[in-house]
Amino acid sequence: MSGETLILNAGSSSLKFAIYIDEDDTPEVSGLIDRIGAGEAEIALKDASGQPLPAGAPGSVADHGEALMVAIRAMAKHYPDHTIKSVGHRVVHGGPEFAAPVLIDDAVEEKLMALTPLAPLHQPHCLAGIRAARAAFPDARHIACFDTAFHRSMPRLNELYAIPREHFDAGIRRYGFHGLSYDYIANALRDRHPDLSQGRVIVAHLGNGASLCAMRDGRSVATSMGFSALDGLAMGTRCGNIDPGVLLYLMDQGMSSAELSDMLYRRSGLLGLSGTSSDMRTLLASSAPEAAEAAAYFVQSVRRGIAELAAMLGGLETLVFTAGIGENAAAIRDAICAEMGWMGIRLDTAANDQGEPIISDSESGVQVLVIPTREDLTILSAVRAGG
Ligand code: ADP
């Protein structure tokens, strides 16, 4: 076989992997190793039709480098003749410099390492995956694709925080995330709705992590996430917008930065407000008032964010929903749009319930679309384009 591309996506305690062959957009084999560094890890492996493949029990997996070795061994059992020619790496942070995918060499790897303080919970895992993959496939091309890169088209004003300006030069600025998803949606819009893609667009990426991106001519103009992936919308376990005064107060009360970090990243958002679950499906199925309040807060934060970004765009022609909640939760899409008639948003209830690609009605001033995201395809096309 020829032209195999391995795509790696390192999360904080997981590694997603997939092999694509030649020009095929469906992975030949894909999988996930979960619970890395947390006792007994788990592995799931799927074939091209999405059917599970036996992968055994990996036991404890110390880090993302070891996870990659486990993944390679599991895939080799079913596909022994694969030769990896290229590896595409999802990298959370590209800092101010990386505005496009880049071929990884030692110098690039060092630059990515230097960005670790900007994303201490994620960058080390991406780097562990890169190091292990470069060692395992020394003759392959390794391409880094960044979650921040898509937003480097934002005007400087939208990258600023109103703190003393020397901090901006030291890297404290709004970077934005979910860029691989937004890049995919921008391309999908260009292909499917070229007329709309040139206009004022807001994309709502609503998954466990959630953010909004305002686009003009298919490029990011503003986004709800900022310096970190905590800002903006309420999320599964992350807080979203919060008055920094709250954090100062909690620190004065004796909370350490590690405790604050744990609270803001892992115990807030839908989980923090509901007290039971970070999962929107679970909350929607619950009769507990706290679950309903958590979902209502999420909806409110999305509406607030859409209005803010529409103001920055000077209007809105297209709203796109994507990711787990955006693609599947008709009730949440409905709740978000219900009171936005003043912005010209009107849903076709039946189309929304059925999850049609276009869910606005014929009177709506804003076209409302549902486009399933494929972050892996953004990486794949960068690798195929040569990085
Ligand atoms: P991640 O950010 O981890 O990639 P996803 O994009 O997979 O997350 O989104 C996960 C979220 O999507 C969860 O809150 C899940 O409950 C929600 N979700 C998925 N399917 C549905 C559904 N049918 N109804 C409501 N929420 C859903």
XYZ file of C-alpha atoms and ligand atoms in Angstrom:
414
model
C 0.000 0.000 0.000
C 1.104 3.562 -0.458
C 0.349 7.021 0.868
C -0.766 6.123 4.380
C -1.296 9.097 6.642
C -1.542 8.789 10.406
C -3.504 11.516 12.192
C -2.893 11.974 15.922
C -5.015 13.993 18.312
C -3.673 14.104 21.873
C -6.170 15.221 24.533
C -5.358 15.687 28.203
C -5.791 11.983 29.031
C -6.596 10.480 25.639
C -5.043 9.832 22.249
C -7.181 9.601 19.131
C -5.529 8.057 16.081
C -6.590 7.223 12.549
C -4.969 5.978 9.362
C -6.103 7.272 5.982
C -5.109 5.723 2.689
C -4.399 7.592 -0.547
C -7.227 10.058 -1.263
C -9.821 8.389 0.957
C -11.518 10.650 3.540
C -12.778 7.726 5.626
C -10.169 6.255 7.934
C -9.082 2.696 7.157
C -8.698 2.180 10.901
C -9.206 4.533 13.802
C -9.279 4.420 17.549
C -8.977 5.996 20.927
C -6.869 5.269 23.972
C -8.420 6.727 27.091
C -7.391 7.078 30.746
C -3.730 7.684 29.927
C -1.779 8.170 33.146
C -4.796 7.192 35.248
C -4.639 3.503 36.208
C -5.945 0.994 33.675
C -6.138 2.576 30.227
C -8.794 1.622 27.686
C -8.484 1.196 23.935
C -11.185 1.165 21.276
C -10.388 0.319 17.658
C -12.688 0.576 14.606
C -12.429 -0.540 11.001
C -13.354 1.536 7.934
C -17.070 0.853 8.364
C -16.952 1.888 12.026
C -17.207 -1.684 13.320
C -15.232 -2.429 16.495
C -12.018 -4.444 16.117
C -10.510 -6.482 18.961
C -7.663 -4.496 20.534
C -7.041 -6.209 23.879
C -6.479 -4.505 27.219
C -3.517 -2.132 27.220
C -3.034 -2.161 31.019
C -1.649 1.021 32.475
C -0.318 3.536 29.936
C 1.983 6.129 31.490
C 1.976 8.877 28.867
C 1.059 9.803 25.298
C 4.315 8.394 23.924
C 3.522 4.988 25.366
C -0.074 5.345 24.146
C 1.175 5.804 20.588
C 3.180 2.562 20.836
C 0.068 0.738 22.094
C -1.938 2.180 19.176
C 0.693 1.187 16.607
C 0.826 -2.394 17.929
C -2.983 -2.677 17.977
C -3.318 -1.393 14.393
C -0.427 -3.567 13.139
C -2.272 -6.709 14.270
C -5.054 -5.984 11.790
C -3.130 -4.071 9.105
C 0.438 -5.458 9.141
C 1.370 -4.030 5.721
C 0.841 -0.350 6.519
C 3.707 2.027 5.852
C 3.197 5.446 7.384
C 4.422 8.164 4.992
C 3.034 11.215 6.787
C 1.826 12.044 10.261
C -0.527 14.938 10.995
C -0.480 16.164 14.586
C -3.200 18.221 16.208
C -1.418 20.806 18.334
C -3.432 22.954 20.707
C -1.211 26.017 20.760
C 0.725 27.658 17.966
C 1.329 30.907 19.850
C 1.485 34.214 17.979
C 3.796 32.786 15.302
C 2.132 29.756 13.739
C -0.698 30.893 11.490
C -0.662 27.789 9.260
C 0.345 24.114 9.407
C 4.093 23.558 9.610
C 6.528 20.738 8.827
C 8.018 19.643 12.138
C 11.799 19.588 12.506
C 13.921 19.946 15.634
C 13.699 23.748 15.556
C 9.881 23.695 15.273
C 9.642 21.109 18.053
C 11.631 23.436 20.287
C 9.376 26.365 19.484
C 6.335 24.255 20.353
C 7.980 23.282 23.632
C 8.581 26.948 24.423
C 4.816 27.517 24.108
C 4.055 25.031 26.919
C 3.425 27.750 29.559
C 0.581 29.051 27.357
C -1.215 25.673 27.425
C 0.275 23.726 30.335
C -2.540 21.180 30.485
C -2.440 20.267 26.791
C 0.796 21.187 25.020
C 2.964 18.616 26.888
C 0.703 15.791 25.664
C 0.861 16.995 22.063
C 4.642 17.168 22.347
C 4.910 13.680 23.860
C 2.926 12.386 20.871
C 5.145 14.292 18.419
C 8.367 12.997 19.984
C 7.153 9.401 20.044
C 5.839 9.582 16.476
C 9.047 11.150 15.133
C 11.007 8.341 16.816
C 8.635 5.630 15.537
C 8.410 7.025 11.979
C 11.716 8.857 11.400
C 11.338 8.841 7.611
C 7.783 10.195 7.581
C 6.830 13.857 7.158
C 5.377 15.211 10.391
C 3.027 18.175 10.115
C 1.703 20.204 13.057
C -1.798 21.696 12.693
C -2.828 24.232 15.287
C -6.126 24.982 17.024
C -5.067 28.608 17.314
C -3.858 29.174 13.731
C -7.232 29.943 12.118
C -7.650 32.969 14.402
C -4.398 34.636 13.454
C -6.388 36.567 10.846
C -8.141 38.465 13.674
C -7.465 42.193 13.719
C -5.108 43.266 16.482
C -7.907 45.068 18.325
C -9.708 41.765 18.777
C -6.584 40.121 20.170
C -6.024 42.754 22.858
C -6.866 42.721 26.539
C -7.115 46.068 28.273
C -4.166 45.497 30.587
C -0.784 47.270 30.393
C 0.444 46.845 26.856
C 3.752 45.166 27.660
C 1.768 42.012 28.475
C 0.566 41.756 24.867
C 4.157 41.587 23.639
C 4.846 38.957 26.300
C 2.137 36.774 24.737
C -0.926 37.623 26.813
C -3.491 38.018 24.082
C -6.641 36.433 22.743
C -5.517 33.382 20.753
C -8.801 31.544 20.241
C -9.201 27.773 19.833
C -11.247 25.169 17.905
C -9.530 26.515 14.781
C -9.337 23.126 13.052
C -13.103 22.844 13.312
C -13.670 26.430 12.121
C -11.296 25.873 9.207
C -13.307 22.813 8.164
C -16.616 24.712 8.442
C -15.232 27.689 6.474
C -14.230 25.316 3.650
C -17.520 23.414 3.794
C -19.430 26.706 3.559
C -17.312 27.803 0.597
C -18.078 24.507 -1.186
C -21.764 24.212 -0.285
C -22.898 27.847 0.014
C -20.335 30.049 -1.762
C -22.720 33.031 -1.612
C -23.035 32.800 2.190
C -19.367 32.078 2.862
C -18.352 35.551 1.703
C -20.694 37.279 4.139
C -20.989 37.744 7.895
C -21.019 34.321 9.530
C -21.024 33.094 13.125
C -20.094 29.461 13.736
C -21.193 27.928 17.039
C -18.926 24.991 17.895
C -20.896 23.471 20.769
C -19.315 20.297 22.136
C -17.770 19.474 25.518
C -15.591 22.454 24.753
C -17.624 25.248 23.192
C -16.845 28.492 21.423
C -18.090 30.890 18.770
C -16.227 32.295 15.801
C -17.208 35.355 13.783
C -16.059 35.056 10.168
C -15.952 37.408 7.243
C -14.924 36.034 3.822
C -14.215 32.702 5.512
C -11.614 34.161 7.887
C -11.777 34.564 11.657
C -12.523 38.114 12.765
C -13.333 37.461 16.435
C -13.870 34.509 18.742
C -15.272 33.836 22.197
C -12.290 31.929 23.570
C -9.256 33.934 24.526
C -5.851 33.466 26.084
C -7.005 30.079 27.330
C -9.782 27.681 26.405
C -11.682 28.723 29.559
C -13.152 31.941 28.219
C -16.451 32.678 26.511
C -19.286 30.148 26.598
C -20.084 27.908 29.536
C -18.896 24.381 28.647
C -19.154 20.787 29.873
C -16.761 21.341 32.781
C -15.286 24.801 32.067
C -16.617 28.067 33.424
C -16.682 30.389 30.392
C -16.918 34.144 31.055
C -16.174 34.992 34.646
C -15.314 38.201 36.433
C -11.563 38.016 37.192
C -12.497 39.582 40.534
C -13.989 36.227 41.542
C -10.629 34.557 41.040
C -8.793 37.240 43.010
C -11.291 36.819 45.822
C -10.904 33.034 45.877
C -7.121 33.345 45.901
C -7.344 35.804 48.793
C -9.479 33.225 50.557
C -6.618 30.748 50.257
C -7.359 28.819 47.059
C -4.148 27.800 45.325
C -3.659 28.209 41.572
C -3.766 24.401 41.189
C -7.117 24.274 42.998
C -8.449 27.151 40.935
C -7.303 25.493 37.750
C -8.984 22.225 38.737
C -12.222 24.052 39.548
C -12.303 26.185 36.398
C -11.296 23.451 33.916
C -12.816 20.321 35.464
C -15.558 21.141 37.955
C -17.394 24.111 36.470
C -19.714 24.688 33.505
C -22.622 22.262 33.078
C -21.123 19.923 35.671
C -20.617 22.654 38.247
C -24.096 24.126 37.846
C -26.009 20.846 37.619
C -23.954 19.085 40.279
C -24.474 15.852 38.342
C -23.214 15.791 34.753
C -21.183 17.623 32.119
C -23.102 15.812 29.393
C -25.908 17.742 27.692
C -27.811 14.554 26.811
C -27.918 13.554 30.471
C -29.055 17.036 31.532
C -31.822 17.137 28.923
C -33.095 13.756 30.143
C -33.054 14.843 33.799
C -35.999 16.288 35.723
C -33.767 17.974 38.322
C -34.168 21.778 38.411
C -30.370 22.160 38.652
C -29.978 20.272 35.361
C -32.514 22.553 33.675
C -30.777 25.618 35.094
C -27.383 24.433 33.834
C -28.784 23.912 30.316
C -30.527 27.313 30.480
C -27.264 28.995 31.507
C -25.511 27.342 28.553
C -28.211 28.552 26.146
C -28.038 32.051 27.593
C -24.260 32.163 27.263
C -24.492 31.154 23.588
C -27.143 33.829 22.893
C -25.090 36.453 24.664
C -22.030 35.402 22.652
C -23.862 35.420 19.313
C -25.199 38.927 19.964
C -21.725 40.148 20.937
C -20.074 38.736 17.835
C -22.886 39.955 15.566
C -22.233 43.443 16.943
C -18.557 43.061 16.083
C -19.443 41.901 12.560
C -21.975 44.717 12.137
C -24.758 42.254 11.369
C -25.254 38.597 10.562
C -26.245 36.644 7.464
C -25.409 33.065 8.487
C -25.341 31.098 11.732
C -23.821 27.603 11.671
C -24.237 25.029 14.434
C -21.639 22.282 14.771
C -20.029 19.721 17.183
C -21.833 17.300 19.528
C -24.494 19.630 20.930
C -24.701 21.878 17.856
C -25.188 18.925 15.503
C -27.483 16.776 17.651
C -29.372 18.752 20.281
C -32.389 20.198 18.413
C -33.897 21.422 21.699
C -30.811 23.475 22.500
C -30.640 24.960 18.975
C -34.310 25.831 19.323
C -33.821 27.434 22.754
C -30.851 29.475 21.504
C -32.739 30.792 18.475
C -36.177 31.130 20.100
C -35.784 34.679 21.345
C -33.493 35.929 18.610
C -36.196 37.004 16.182
C -35.042 40.586 16.879
C -31.810 39.645 15.060
C -33.749 38.199 12.156
C -33.245 34.589 13.241
C -36.275 32.351 12.620
C -36.140 28.577 12.758
C -38.183 26.091 10.758
C -39.194 23.907 13.698
C -39.695 20.739 11.662
C -36.364 21.131 9.836
C -34.656 21.775 13.163
C -36.238 18.725 14.811
C -35.103 16.578 11.900
C -31.588 18.047 11.929
C -31.786 19.213 8.296
C -28.758 21.020 6.826
C -30.804 24.264 6.667
C -32.986 24.874 9.730
C -34.098 28.495 9.232
C -37.482 29.219 7.641
C -37.987 31.066 4.374
C -38.731 34.358 6.210
C -35.578 34.261 8.295
C -33.144 37.118 7.744
C -30.336 34.843 8.905
C -29.641 31.493 7.254
C -29.238 28.936 10.029
C -27.319 25.805 9.078
C -26.156 22.578 10.715
C -22.806 21.340 9.407
C -21.150 18.332 11.072
C -17.527 19.173 11.747
C -14.533 17.030 10.741
C -11.406 18.385 12.414
C -9.517 15.327 11.182
C -10.148 16.388 7.576
C -8.586 19.794 8.199
C -5.424 18.022 9.354
C -5.631 15.477 6.544
C -5.909 18.120 3.847
C -2.989 20.067 5.361
C -0.886 16.911 5.266
C -1.929 16.133 1.687
C -1.181 19.714 0.667
C 2.326 19.228 2.015
C 2.025 21.159 5.271
P -15.807 17.063 22.305
O -15.628 18.521 22.608
O -15.352 16.170 23.426
O -15.348 16.622 20.930
P -18.472 16.563 21.271
O -18.378 17.490 20.112
O -18.501 15.102 21.006
O -17.395 16.884 22.376
O -19.816 16.961 22.089
C -20.171 16.312 23.263
C -21.478 16.920 23.761
O -22.498 16.722 22.779
C -21.989 16.290 25.064
O -22.486 17.283 25.934
C -23.134 15.419 24.556
O -24.117 15.222 25.523
C -23.666 16.285 23.440
N -24.544 15.498 22.558
C -24.205 14.539 21.685
N -25.337 14.012 21.112
C -26.386 14.671 21.677
C -27.806 14.612 21.527
N -28.377 13.749 20.680
N -28.571 15.445 22.258
C -28.006 16.322 23.113
N -26.682 16.445 23.300
C -25.893 15.625 22.596
